[in-house]
GROMACS .gro file of C-alpha atoms in nm:
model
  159
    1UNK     CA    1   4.616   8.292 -10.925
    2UNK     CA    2   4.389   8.557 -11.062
    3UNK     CA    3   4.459   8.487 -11.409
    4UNK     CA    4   4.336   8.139 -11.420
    5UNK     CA    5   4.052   7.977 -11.531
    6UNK     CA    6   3.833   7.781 -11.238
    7UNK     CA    7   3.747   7.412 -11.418
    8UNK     CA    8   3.435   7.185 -11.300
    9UNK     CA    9   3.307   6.918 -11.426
   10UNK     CA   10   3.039   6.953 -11.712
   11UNK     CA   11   2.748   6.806 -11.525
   12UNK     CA   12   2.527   6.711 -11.789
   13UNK     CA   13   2.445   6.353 -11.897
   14UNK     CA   14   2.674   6.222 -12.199
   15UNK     CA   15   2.542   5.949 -12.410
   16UNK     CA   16   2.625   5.801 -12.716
   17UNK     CA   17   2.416   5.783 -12.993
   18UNK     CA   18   2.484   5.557 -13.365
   19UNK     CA   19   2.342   5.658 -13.651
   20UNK     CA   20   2.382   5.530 -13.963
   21UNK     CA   21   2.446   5.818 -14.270
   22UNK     CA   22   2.093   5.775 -14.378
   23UNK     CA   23   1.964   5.899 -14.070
   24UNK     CA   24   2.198   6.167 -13.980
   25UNK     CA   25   2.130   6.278 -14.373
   26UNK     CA   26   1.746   6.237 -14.302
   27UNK     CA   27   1.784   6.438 -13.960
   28UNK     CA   28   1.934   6.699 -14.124
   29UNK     CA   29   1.697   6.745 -14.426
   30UNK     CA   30   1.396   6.700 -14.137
   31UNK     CA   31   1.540   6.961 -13.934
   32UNK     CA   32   1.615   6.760 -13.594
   33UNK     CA   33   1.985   6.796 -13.676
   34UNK     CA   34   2.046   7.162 -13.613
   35UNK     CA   35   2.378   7.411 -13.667
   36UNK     CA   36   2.217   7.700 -13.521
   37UNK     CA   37   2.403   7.739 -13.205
   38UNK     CA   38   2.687   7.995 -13.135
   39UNK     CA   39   2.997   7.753 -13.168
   40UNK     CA   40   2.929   7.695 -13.536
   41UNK     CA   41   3.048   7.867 -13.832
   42UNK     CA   42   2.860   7.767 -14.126
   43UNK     CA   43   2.926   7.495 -14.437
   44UNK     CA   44   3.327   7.532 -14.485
   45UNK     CA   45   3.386   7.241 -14.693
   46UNK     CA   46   3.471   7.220 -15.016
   47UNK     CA   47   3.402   6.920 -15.267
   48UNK     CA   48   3.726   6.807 -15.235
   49UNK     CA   49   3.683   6.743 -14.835
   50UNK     CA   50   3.353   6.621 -14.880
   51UNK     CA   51   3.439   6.412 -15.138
   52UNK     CA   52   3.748   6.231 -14.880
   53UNK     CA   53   3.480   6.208 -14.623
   54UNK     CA   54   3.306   5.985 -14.873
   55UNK     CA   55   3.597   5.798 -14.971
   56UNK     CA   56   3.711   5.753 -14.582
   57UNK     CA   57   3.302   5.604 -14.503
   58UNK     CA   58   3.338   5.387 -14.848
   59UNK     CA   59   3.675   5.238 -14.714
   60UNK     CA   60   3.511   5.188 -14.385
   61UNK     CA   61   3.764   5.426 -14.240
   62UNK     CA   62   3.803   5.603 -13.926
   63UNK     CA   63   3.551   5.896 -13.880
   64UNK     CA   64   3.595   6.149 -13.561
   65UNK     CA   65   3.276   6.142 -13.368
   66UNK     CA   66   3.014   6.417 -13.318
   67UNK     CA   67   2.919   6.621 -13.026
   68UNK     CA   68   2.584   6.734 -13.003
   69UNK     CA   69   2.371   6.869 -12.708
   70UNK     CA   70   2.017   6.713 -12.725
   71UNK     CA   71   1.752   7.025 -12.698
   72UNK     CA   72   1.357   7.062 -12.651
   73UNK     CA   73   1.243   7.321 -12.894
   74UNK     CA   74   0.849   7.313 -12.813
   75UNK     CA   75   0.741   6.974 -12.985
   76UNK     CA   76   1.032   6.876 -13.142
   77UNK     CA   77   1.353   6.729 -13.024
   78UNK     CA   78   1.660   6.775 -13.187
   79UNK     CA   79   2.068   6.747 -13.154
   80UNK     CA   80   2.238   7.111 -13.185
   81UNK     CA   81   2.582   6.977 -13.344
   82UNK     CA   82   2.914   7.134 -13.169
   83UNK     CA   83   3.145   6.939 -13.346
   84UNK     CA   84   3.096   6.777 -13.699
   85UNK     CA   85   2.872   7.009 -13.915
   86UNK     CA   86   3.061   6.950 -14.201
   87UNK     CA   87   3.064   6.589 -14.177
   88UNK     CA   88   2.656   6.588 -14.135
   89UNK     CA   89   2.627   6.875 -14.420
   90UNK     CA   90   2.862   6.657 -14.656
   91UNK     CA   91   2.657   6.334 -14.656
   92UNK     CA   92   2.291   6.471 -14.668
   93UNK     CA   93   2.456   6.678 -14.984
   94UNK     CA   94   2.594   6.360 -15.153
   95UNK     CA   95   2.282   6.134 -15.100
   96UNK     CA   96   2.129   6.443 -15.267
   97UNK     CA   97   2.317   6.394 -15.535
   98UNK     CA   98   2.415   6.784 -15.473
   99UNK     CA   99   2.761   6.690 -15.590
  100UNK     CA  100   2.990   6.467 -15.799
  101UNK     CA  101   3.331   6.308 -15.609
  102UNK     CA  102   3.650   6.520 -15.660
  103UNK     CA  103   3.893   6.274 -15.575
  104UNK     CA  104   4.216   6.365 -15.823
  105UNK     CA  105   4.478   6.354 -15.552
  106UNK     CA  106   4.350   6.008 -15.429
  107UNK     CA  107   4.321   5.660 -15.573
  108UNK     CA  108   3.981   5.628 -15.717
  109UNK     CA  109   3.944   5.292 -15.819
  110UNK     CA  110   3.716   5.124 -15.530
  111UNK     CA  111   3.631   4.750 -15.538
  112UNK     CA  112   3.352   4.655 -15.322
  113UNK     CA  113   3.189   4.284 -15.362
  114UNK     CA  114   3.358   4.236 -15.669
  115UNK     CA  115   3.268   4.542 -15.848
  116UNK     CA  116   3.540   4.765 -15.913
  117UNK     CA  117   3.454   5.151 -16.037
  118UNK     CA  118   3.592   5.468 -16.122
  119UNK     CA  119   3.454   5.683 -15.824
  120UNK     CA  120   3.603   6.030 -15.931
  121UNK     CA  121   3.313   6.227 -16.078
  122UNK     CA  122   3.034   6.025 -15.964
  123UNK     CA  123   2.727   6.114 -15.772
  124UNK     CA  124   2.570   5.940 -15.527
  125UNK     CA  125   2.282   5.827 -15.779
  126UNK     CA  126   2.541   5.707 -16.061
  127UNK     CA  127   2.709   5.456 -15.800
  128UNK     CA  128   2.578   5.069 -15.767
  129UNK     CA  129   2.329   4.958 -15.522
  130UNK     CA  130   2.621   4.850 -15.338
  131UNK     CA  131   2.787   5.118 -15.317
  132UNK     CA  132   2.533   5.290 -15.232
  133UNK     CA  133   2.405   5.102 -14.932
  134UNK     CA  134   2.748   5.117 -14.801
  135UNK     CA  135   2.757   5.401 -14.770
  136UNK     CA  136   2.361   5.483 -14.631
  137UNK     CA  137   2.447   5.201 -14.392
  138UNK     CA  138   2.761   5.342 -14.240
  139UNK     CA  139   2.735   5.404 -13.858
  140UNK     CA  140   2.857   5.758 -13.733
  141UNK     CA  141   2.941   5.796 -13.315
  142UNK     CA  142   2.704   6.094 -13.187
  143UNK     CA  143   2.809   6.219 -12.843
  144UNK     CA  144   2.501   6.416 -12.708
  145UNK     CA  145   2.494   6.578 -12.376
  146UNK     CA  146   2.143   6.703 -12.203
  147UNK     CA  147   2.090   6.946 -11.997
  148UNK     CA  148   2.421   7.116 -12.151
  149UNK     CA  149   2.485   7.445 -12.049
  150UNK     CA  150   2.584   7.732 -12.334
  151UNK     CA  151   2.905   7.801 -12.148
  152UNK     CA  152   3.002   7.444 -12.118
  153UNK     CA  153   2.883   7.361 -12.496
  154UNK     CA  154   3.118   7.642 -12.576
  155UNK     CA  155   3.419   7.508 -12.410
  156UNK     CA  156   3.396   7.185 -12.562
  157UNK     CA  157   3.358   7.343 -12.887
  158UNK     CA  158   3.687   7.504 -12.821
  159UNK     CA  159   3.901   7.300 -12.689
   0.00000   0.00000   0.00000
């Protein structure tokens, strides 16, 4: 009995949180989206898997949500992401036009309200209006927890 963990219940107050891409993007450029906490382990993703992420939000796919624990830092408050860095990273890059879709592997051809286009190759700036506010308007799920403690944020990190 020694060997095993003791479990109880994360006490902290989950809520849930929708953000569109344009605001998680703006959050993140403004700073009150934050990586900086021990579970994370910097930008991973390639162009490749940013570039599917893109595809997936322009398809109106299925996107995992985030967990985030919502922190004080003096005046400013801000969600310390647990799970989904790369996701957050990936679209304030692309509405940054910080790179082009890599989408060989994948169908590329995307019709959206009658326009059809070539996405493979194309920054965010060289797609239509559409296309654009498709994507700007797309609604991410945010889990945040307050009052999270680092040993619990850890655990959900892990497992």
């Amino acid at each position: 009995m020694s060997d095993l963990m003791k479990l109880t219940e994360v006490s902290s107050i989950k809520a849930e949180y929708k953000p569109t891409v344009q605001e998680v993007a703006d959050r993140v450029t403004n700073g009150t989206i934050v990586f900086d906490n021990i579970s994370q382990r910097g930008a991973v993703w390639n162009v490749s898997r940013k570039s599917c992420l893109i595809r997936t939000i322009l398809r109106n796919g299925d996107i995992p949500s985030l967990n985030a624990r919502n922190e004080d830092r003096g005046e400013k408050k801000v969600l310390s992401v647990l799970e989904g860095q790369q996701r957050c990273r990936a679209v304030a890059e692309y509405l940054t036009d910080s790179f082009a879709l890599q989408l060989k592997d994948f169908n590329c051809i995307f019709v959206y309200k009658g326009i059809e286009m070539e996405l493979e190759g194309k920054k965010f700036s060289e797609l239509p209006a559409e296309f654009q506010d498709k994507i700007r308007n797309f609604h991410f799920t945010v889990n945040y927890y307050n009052d999270l403690s680092d040993a619990d944020a850890n655990e959900m990190f892990f497992f």
